[in-house]
Coordinates of C-alpha atoms and ligand atoms in Angstrom, one line a residue:
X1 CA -14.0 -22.1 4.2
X2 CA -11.1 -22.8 2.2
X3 CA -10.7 -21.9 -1.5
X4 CA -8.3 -24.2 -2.8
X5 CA -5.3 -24.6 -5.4
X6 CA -7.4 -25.0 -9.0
X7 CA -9.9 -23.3 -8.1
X8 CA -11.0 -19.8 -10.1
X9 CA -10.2 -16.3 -9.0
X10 CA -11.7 -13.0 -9.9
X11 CA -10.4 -9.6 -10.3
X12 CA -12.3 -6.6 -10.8
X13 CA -10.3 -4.2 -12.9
X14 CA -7.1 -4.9 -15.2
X15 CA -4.1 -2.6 -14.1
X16 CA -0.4 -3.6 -13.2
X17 CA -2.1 -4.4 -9.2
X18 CA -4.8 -7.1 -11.0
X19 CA -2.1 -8.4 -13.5
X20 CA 0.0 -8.7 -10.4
X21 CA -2.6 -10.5 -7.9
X22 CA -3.0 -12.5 -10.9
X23 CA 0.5 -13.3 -11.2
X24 CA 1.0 -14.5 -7.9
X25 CA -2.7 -16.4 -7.9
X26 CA -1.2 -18.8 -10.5
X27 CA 2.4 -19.2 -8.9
X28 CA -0.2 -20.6 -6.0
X29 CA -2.0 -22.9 -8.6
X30 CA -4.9 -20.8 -9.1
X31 CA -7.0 -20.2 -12.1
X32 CA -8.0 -16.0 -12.8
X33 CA -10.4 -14.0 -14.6
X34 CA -10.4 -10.1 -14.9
X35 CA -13.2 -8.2 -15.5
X36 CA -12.3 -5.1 -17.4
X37 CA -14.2 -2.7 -19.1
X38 CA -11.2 -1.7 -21.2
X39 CA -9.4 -4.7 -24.0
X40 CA -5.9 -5.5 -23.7
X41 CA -5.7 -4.0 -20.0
X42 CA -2.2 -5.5 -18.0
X43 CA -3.8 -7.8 -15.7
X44 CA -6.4 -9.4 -19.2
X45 CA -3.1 -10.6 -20.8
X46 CA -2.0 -12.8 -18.0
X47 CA -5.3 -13.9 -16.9
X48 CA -7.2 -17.1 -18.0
X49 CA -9.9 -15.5 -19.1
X50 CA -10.8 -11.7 -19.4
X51 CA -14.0 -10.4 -19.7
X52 CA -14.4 -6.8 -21.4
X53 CA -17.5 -5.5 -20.7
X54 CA -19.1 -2.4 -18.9
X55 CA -19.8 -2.4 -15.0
X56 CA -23.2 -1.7 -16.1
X57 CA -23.5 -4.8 -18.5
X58 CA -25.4 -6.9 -15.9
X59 CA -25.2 -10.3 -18.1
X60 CA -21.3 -10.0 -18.4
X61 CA -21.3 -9.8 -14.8
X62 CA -23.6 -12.5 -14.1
X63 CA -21.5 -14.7 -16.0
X64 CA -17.9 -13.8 -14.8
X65 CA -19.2 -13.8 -11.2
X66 CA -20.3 -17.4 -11.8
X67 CA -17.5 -18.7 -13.0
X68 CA -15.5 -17.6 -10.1
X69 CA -15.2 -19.2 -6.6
X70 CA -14.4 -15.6 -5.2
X71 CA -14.1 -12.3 -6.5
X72 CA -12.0 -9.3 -5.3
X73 CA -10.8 -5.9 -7.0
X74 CA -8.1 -3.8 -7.9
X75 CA -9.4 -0.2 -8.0
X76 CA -12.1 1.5 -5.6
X77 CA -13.9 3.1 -8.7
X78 CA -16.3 0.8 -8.5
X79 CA -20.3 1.1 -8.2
X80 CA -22.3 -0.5 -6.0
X81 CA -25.1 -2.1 -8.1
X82 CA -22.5 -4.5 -9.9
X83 CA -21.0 -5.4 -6.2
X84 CA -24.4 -6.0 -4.8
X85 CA -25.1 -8.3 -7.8
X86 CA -21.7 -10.0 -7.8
X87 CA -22.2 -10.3 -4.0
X88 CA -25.4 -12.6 -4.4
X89 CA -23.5 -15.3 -6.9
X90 CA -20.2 -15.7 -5.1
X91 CA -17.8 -14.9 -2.1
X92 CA -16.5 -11.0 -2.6
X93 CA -13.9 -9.6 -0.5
X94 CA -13.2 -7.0 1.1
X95 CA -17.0 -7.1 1.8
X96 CA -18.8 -4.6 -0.3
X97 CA -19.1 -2.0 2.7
X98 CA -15.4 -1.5 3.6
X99 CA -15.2 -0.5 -0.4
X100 CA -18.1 2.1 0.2
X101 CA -16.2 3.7 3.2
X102 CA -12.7 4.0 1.1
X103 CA -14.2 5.2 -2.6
X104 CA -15.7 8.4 -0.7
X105 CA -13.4 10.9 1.2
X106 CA -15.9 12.3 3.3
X107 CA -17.3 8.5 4.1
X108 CA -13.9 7.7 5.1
X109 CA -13.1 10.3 7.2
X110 CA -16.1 10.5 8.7
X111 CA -15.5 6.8 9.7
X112 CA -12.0 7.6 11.0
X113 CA -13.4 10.1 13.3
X114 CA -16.4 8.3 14.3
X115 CA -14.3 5.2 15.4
X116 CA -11.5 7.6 17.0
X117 CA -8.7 7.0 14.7
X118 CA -6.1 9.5 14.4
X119 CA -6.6 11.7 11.2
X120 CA -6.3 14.9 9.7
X121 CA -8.8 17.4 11.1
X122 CA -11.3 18.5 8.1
X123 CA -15.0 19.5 7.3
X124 CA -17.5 19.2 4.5
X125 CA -18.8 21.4 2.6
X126 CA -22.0 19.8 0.5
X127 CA -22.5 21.3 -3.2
X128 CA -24.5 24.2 -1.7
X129 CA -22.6 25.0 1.1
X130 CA -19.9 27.7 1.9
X131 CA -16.6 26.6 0.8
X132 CA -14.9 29.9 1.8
X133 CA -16.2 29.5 5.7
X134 CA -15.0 25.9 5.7
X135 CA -11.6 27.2 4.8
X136 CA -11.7 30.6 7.8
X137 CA -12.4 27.4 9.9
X138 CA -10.2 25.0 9.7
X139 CA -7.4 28.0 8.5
X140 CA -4.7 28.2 6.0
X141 CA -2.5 26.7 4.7
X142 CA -5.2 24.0 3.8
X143 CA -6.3 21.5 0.9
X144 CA -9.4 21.0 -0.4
X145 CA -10.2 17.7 -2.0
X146 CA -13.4 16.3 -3.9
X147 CA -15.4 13.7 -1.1
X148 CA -16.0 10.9 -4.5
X149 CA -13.1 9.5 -5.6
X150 CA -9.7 11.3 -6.8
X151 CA -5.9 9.7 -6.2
X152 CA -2.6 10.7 -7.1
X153 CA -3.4 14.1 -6.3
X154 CA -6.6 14.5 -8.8
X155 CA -9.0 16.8 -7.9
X156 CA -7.0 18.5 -5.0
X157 CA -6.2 22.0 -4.4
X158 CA -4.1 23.5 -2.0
X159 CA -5.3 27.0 -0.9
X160 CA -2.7 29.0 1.6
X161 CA -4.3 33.1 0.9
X162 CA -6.8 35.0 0.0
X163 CA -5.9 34.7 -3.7
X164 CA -6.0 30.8 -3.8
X165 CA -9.4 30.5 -2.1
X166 CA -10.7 33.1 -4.7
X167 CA -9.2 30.5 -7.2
X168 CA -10.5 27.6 -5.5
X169 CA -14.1 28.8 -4.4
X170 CA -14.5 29.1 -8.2
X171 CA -13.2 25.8 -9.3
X172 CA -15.3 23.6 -6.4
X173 CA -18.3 26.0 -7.6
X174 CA -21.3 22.8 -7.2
X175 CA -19.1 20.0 -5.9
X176 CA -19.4 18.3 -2.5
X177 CA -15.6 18.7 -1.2
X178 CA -13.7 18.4 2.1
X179 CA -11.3 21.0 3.6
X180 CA -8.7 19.4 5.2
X181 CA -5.6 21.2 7.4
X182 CA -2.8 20.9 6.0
X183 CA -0.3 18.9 7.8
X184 CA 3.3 20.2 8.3
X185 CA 4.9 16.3 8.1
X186 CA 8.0 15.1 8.5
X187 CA 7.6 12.2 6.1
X188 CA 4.4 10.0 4.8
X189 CA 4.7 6.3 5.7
X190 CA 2.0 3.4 4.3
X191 CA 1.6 0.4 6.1
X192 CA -0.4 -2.4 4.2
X193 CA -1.9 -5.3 6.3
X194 CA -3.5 -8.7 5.4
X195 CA -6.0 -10.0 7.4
X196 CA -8.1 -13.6 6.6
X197 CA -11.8 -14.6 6.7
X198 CA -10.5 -16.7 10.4
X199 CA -9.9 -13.2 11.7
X200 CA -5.6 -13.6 11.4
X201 CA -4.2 -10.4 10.6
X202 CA -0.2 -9.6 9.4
X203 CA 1.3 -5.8 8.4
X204 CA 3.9 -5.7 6.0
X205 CA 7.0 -3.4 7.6
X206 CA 6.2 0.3 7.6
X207 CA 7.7 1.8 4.0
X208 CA 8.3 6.1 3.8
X209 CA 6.8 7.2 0.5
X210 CA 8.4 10.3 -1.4
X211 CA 5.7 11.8 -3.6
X212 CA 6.7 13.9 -6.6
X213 CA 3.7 15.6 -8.3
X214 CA 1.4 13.6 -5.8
X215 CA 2.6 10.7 -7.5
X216 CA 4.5 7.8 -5.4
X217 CA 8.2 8.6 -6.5
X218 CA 10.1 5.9 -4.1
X219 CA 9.6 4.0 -1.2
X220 CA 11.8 3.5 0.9
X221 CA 11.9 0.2 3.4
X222 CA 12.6 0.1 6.3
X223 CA 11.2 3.3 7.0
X224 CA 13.6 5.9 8.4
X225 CA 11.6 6.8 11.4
X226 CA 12.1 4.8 15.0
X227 CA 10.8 1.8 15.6
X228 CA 8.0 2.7 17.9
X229 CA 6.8 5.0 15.5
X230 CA 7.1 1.4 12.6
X231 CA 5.0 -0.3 15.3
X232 CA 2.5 2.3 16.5
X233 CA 2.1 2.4 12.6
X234 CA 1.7 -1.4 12.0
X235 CA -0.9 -1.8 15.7
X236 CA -2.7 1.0 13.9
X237 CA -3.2 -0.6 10.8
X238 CA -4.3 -3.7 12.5
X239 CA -6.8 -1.8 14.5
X240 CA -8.5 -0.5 11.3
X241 CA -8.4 -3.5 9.4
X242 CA -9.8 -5.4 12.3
X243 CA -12.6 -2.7 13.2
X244 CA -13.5 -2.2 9.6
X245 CA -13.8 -6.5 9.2
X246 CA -11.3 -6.8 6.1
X247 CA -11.0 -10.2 4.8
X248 CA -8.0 -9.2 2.5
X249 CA -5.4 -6.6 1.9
X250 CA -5.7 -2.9 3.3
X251 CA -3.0 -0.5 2.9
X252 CA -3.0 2.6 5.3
X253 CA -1.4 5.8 4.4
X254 CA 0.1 7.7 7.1
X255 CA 1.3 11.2 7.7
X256 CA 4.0 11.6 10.2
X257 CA 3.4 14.9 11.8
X258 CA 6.2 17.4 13.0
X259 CA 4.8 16.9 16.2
X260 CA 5.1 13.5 16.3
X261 CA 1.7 11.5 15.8
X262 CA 0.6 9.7 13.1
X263 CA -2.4 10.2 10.9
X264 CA -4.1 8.7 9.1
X265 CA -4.2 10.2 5.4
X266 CA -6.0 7.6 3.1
X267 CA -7.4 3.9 2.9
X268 CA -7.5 1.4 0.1
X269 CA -8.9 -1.4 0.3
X270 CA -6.1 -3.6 -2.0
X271 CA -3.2 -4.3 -2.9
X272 CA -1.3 -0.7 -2.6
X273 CA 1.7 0.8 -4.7
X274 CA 4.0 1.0 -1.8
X275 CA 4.0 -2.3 -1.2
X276 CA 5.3 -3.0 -4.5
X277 CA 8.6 -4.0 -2.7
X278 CA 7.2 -6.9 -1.0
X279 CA 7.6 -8.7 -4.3
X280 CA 11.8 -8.7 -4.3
X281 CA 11.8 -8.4 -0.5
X282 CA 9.3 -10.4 1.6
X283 CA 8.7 -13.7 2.2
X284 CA 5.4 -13.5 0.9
X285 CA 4.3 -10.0 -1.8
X286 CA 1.0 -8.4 -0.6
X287 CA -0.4 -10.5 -3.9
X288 CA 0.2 -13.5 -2.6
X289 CA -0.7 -12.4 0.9
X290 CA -4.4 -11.2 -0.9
X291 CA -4.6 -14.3 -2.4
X292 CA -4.4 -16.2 1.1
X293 CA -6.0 -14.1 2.4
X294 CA -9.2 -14.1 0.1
X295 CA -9.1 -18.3 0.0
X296 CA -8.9 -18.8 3.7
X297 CA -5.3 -20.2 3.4
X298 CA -2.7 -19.2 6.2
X299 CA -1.5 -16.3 5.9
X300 CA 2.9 -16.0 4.7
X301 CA 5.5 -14.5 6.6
X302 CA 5.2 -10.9 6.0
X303 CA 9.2 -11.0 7.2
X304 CA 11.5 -8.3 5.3
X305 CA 14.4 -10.2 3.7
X306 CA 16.0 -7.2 2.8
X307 CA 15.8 -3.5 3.2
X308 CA 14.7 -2.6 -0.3
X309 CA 13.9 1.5 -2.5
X310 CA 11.1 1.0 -4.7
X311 CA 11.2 3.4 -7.8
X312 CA 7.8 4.0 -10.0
X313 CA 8.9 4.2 -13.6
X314 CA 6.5 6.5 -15.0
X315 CA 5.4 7.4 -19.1
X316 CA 7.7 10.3 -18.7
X317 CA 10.9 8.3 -18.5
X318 CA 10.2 7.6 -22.4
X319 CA 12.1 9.9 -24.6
X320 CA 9.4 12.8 -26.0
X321 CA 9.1 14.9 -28.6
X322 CA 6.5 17.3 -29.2
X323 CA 4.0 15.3 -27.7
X324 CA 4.9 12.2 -29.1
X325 CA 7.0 9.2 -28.1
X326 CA 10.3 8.5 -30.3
X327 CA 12.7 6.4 -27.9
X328 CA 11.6 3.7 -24.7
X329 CA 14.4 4.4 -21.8
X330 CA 17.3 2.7 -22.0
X331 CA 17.1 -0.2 -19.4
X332 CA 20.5 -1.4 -20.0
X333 CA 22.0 0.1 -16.0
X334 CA 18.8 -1.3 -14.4
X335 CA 19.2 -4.7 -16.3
X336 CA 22.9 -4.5 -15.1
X337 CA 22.7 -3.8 -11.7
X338 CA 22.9 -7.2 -9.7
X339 CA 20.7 -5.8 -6.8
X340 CA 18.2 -4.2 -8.8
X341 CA 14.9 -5.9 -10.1
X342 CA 12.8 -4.5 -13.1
X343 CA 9.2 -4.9 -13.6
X344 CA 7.1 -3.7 -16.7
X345 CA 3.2 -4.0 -16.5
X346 CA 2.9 -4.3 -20.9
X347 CA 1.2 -1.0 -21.1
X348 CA 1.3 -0.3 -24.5
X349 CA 1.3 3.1 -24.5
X350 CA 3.5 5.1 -22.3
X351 CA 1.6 8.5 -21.4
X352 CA 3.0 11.6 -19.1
X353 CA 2.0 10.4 -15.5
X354 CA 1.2 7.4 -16.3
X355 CA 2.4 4.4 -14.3
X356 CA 4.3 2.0 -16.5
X357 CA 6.5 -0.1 -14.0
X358 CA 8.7 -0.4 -11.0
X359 CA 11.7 -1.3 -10.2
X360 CA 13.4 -2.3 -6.7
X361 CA 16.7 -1.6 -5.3
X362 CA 17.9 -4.0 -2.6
X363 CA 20.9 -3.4 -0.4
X364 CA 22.3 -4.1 3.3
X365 CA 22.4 -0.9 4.0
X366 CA 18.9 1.5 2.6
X367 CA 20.8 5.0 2.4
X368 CA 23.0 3.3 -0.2
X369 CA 19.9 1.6 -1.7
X370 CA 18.0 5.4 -1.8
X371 CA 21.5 6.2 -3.3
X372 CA 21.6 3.6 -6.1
X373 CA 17.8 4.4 -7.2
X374 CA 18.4 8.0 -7.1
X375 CA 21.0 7.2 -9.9
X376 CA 19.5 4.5 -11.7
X377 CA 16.3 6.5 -12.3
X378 CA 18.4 9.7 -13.0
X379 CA 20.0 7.5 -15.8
X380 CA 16.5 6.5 -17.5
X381 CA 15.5 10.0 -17.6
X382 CA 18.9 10.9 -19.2
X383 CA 18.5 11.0 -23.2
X384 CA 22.3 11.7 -23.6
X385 CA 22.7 7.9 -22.0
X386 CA 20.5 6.8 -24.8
X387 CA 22.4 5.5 -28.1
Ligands
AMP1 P1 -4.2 12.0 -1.3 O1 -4.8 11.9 -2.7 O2 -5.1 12.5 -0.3 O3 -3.5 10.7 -0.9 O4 -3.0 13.1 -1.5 C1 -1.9 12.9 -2.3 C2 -0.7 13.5 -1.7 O5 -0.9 14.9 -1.4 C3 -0.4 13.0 -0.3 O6 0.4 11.8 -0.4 C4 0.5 14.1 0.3 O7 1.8 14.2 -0.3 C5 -0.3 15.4 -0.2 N1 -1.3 15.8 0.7 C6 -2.6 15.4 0.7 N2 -3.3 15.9 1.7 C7 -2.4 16.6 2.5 C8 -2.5 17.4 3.7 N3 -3.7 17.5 4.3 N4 -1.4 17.9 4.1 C9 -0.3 17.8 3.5 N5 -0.1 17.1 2.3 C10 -1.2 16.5 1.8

C-alpha cells in the first residue's frame, strides 16, 4: 500500500525531529499535522495543521487521527491508550509494540537478551527489591538507570564505592531501576536504519557520538573505527530492525567496548539526533527516508556524499547572566564558513541543556572537519567574540 504525494501525514509530538520529518514530508509533496500537547512547539509552526491538545483528550485524537492517512511519532513518551486508539482509525508506524519495547529500559533489554543481541550485561531490581545486592552482583563501577523512560542522561546514576551506592540506594528508594555494568568503551557509535512496510531495509553509515554531560556533543561521520566494525554495526542494526518488524526509522546506539565487540546501548524507534548529518550529507536525510518509509515509497540512497561533524548547539551557547538571557551567539563564523551549514529549530526560549539547533561541518578529510567544529563551536561560546 502506497501513501502517495498529497496525501496527509501525522506526527506525534512537536520538537526540532517532528518539525524536521515535517520539513522533509512537504519537500516530497506531502500534507502534515502534529499533535502536540504544548502551543507553538517547532514542528506546529511548519506543519499544516497542529493540534494542541492532551494525549489523554480522546476527541482531539479521534479527530487528528482521522484526518491523517498515517500517523507516526517523534518521542517515545508516549502512552499506550492514545496509540491503541489512534491505531484503530489509521495506519501507525512503527507499530505500537516496537514503541512499548523502546519507552521501557528493562522491556528493552530484556528483549535484547531474549533475542540474543549483544548488550550491556544488567539486572532489575523492582521497587521493593534490593538495589544494593543488584549492584555486589553485577560489581562496580556500575550505573543504575530508571526502567520507564529517561534520555540524555536523566534519571542515571553512576555508583563506583561504597559511598555512591549509600548515595544511590537512597535516591532509587521505591523506583523500579536497572543496574547495568559499566562499560570501559573506546567510543559510542549510532547507527540509524530505515526499513519499509515491503520488508526493504537501508542503514545510514555508522557516526561516533561524543557525549558531554550525557548530551550528544558531535558526531562524527565516517566513524573512526574500521570498517568491519561500520559493517558489523550496520548488519546489526538490520538484524534488530528486521527481528523487531519496523516499518520506519530505528536508530541503534552502540558501545564500542575496549575489548572489541559492540553493544548494544539504547533503541529509538525514530528519527535519532545522530543522524542529524544525513540532512547536509546523504543522498536522502533519515526524514525523508521516514517518510518513504512510512508511505510504502522506495526507499533513497542512504549513500554518504561527504564525510560530515555534526555539532548540537545547545541553550548554553546564549550569553547568560544571572540566570537570564541577555545576548543570542554570534552566528556570524558559522554563517561564514563555506562548508558549514546551520540549522535553528525556532525555539523561543533558549534554556541550559536545552537543544536549540545543529549545525554540520563538511570536509574531505573528517579530522579537519572535527577540527573546524571544535573551533566554530568554541567561537559561539566565546562572549569576547560577541560585539
Ligand atoms: P543512555 O541514556 O542510556 O543512552 O546514557 C547516556 C550516556 O551515558 C551514554 O551515551 C553513555 O555516554 C553513558 N552511559 C550510559 N550507560 C553506560 C554504561 N553502562 N557504561 C558506560 N557509559 C554509559
Amino acid at each position: 500500500m502506497t501513501i502517495l504525494p498529497g496525501s496527509t501525514l501525522g506526527v506525534l509530538g512537536g520538537g526540532q525531529l517532528g518539525r524536521m520529518f515535517a520539513q522533509a514530508a512537504q519537500t516530497l509533496g506531502y500534507r502534515v499535522h502534529v499533535y502536540e500537547p504544548q502551543a507553538e512547539c517547532p514542528a506546529g509552526a511548519v506543519a499544516n495543521r497542529e493540534f494542541n491538545a492532551l494525549y489523554a483528550d480522546a476527541a482531539a485524537l479521534q479527530e487528528f487521527a482521522r484526518g491523517c492517512d498515517v500517523v507516526t511519532y517523534e518521542f517515545e513518551n508516549i502512552p499506550a491508550a492514545p496509540l491503541e486508539q489512534i491505531g484503530s482509525l489509521t495506519r501507525l508506524y512503527p507499530r505500537p509494540g516496537v514503541l512499548e519495547i523502546c519507552q521501557n529500559r528493562l522491556r528493552e533489554k530484556t528483549w535484547l537478551r531474549r533475542e540474543g543481541f549483544p548488550h550491556v550485561p544488567f539486572a532489575e531490581v523492582t521497587a521493593d527489591g534490593d538495589l544494593a545486592a543488584a549492584v555486589r552482583r553485577i560489581g562496580c563501577p556500575c550505573v543504575i538507570k530508571t526502567a520507564d523512560f529517561g534520555y540524555d542522561g536523566k534519571g542515571q546514576q553512576k555508583v563506583t564505592d561504597e559511598a555512591a551506592l549509600e548515595r544511590a540506594v537512597a535516591q532509587f528508594a521505591g523506583q523500579h531501576v536497572v543496574v547495568e555494568r559499566f562499560v570501559d568503551f573506546r567510543c559510542e557509535l549510532s547507527v540509524v536504519v530505515a526499513r519499509s512496510a515491503a520488508g526493504e531495509s537501508r542503514a545510514f553509515p555508522v557516526a561516533e557520538n561524543i557525549h558531554t554531560n550525557h548530551i550528544l556533543d558531535f558526531s562524527i561521520v565516517p566513524a573512526r573505527v574500521n570498517e568491519a566494525i561500520r559493517r558489523e554495526a550496520e548488519e546489526l542494526g538490520r538484524a534488530i530492525v528486521e527481528r523487531l518488524d519496523v516499518v520506519g526509522l530505528l536508530a541503534i546506539e552502540l558501545f564500542l567496548a575496549a575489548d572489541g565487540r559492540l553493544l548494544v546501548n539504547e533503541l529509538a524507534p525514530r528519527p535519532h539526533n545522530s543522524g542529524h548529518y544525513t540532512l547536509d550529507a546523504c543522498v536522502t536525510s533519515q526524514f525523508e527516508q521516514h517518510v518513504r518509509a512510512v508511505c510504502g515509497l522506495p526507499l533513497g540512497s542512504a549513500a554518504l556524499e561527504s564525510p560530515v561533524v555534526m555539532v548540537n548547539i545547545l541553550g548554553d551557547a546564549w550569553q547568560w547572566s544571572e540566570g537570564k538571557v541577555v545576548a543570542a551567539p554570534d552566528w556570524a563564523a558559522l554563517l561564514a564558513d563555506p562548508k558549514t551549514k546551520l540549522h535553528l529549530y525556532g525555539k523561543k526560549e533558549p534554556r541550559r541543556g536545552r537543544k536549540m539547533g545543529h549545525f554540520t561541518v563538511r570536509d574531505a578529510d573528517v579530522a579537519v572537519a572535527l577540527e573546524r567544529a571544535r573551533t566554530l563551536k568554541a567561537a559561539l561560546l566565546a562572549p569576547a567574540t560577541r560585539a
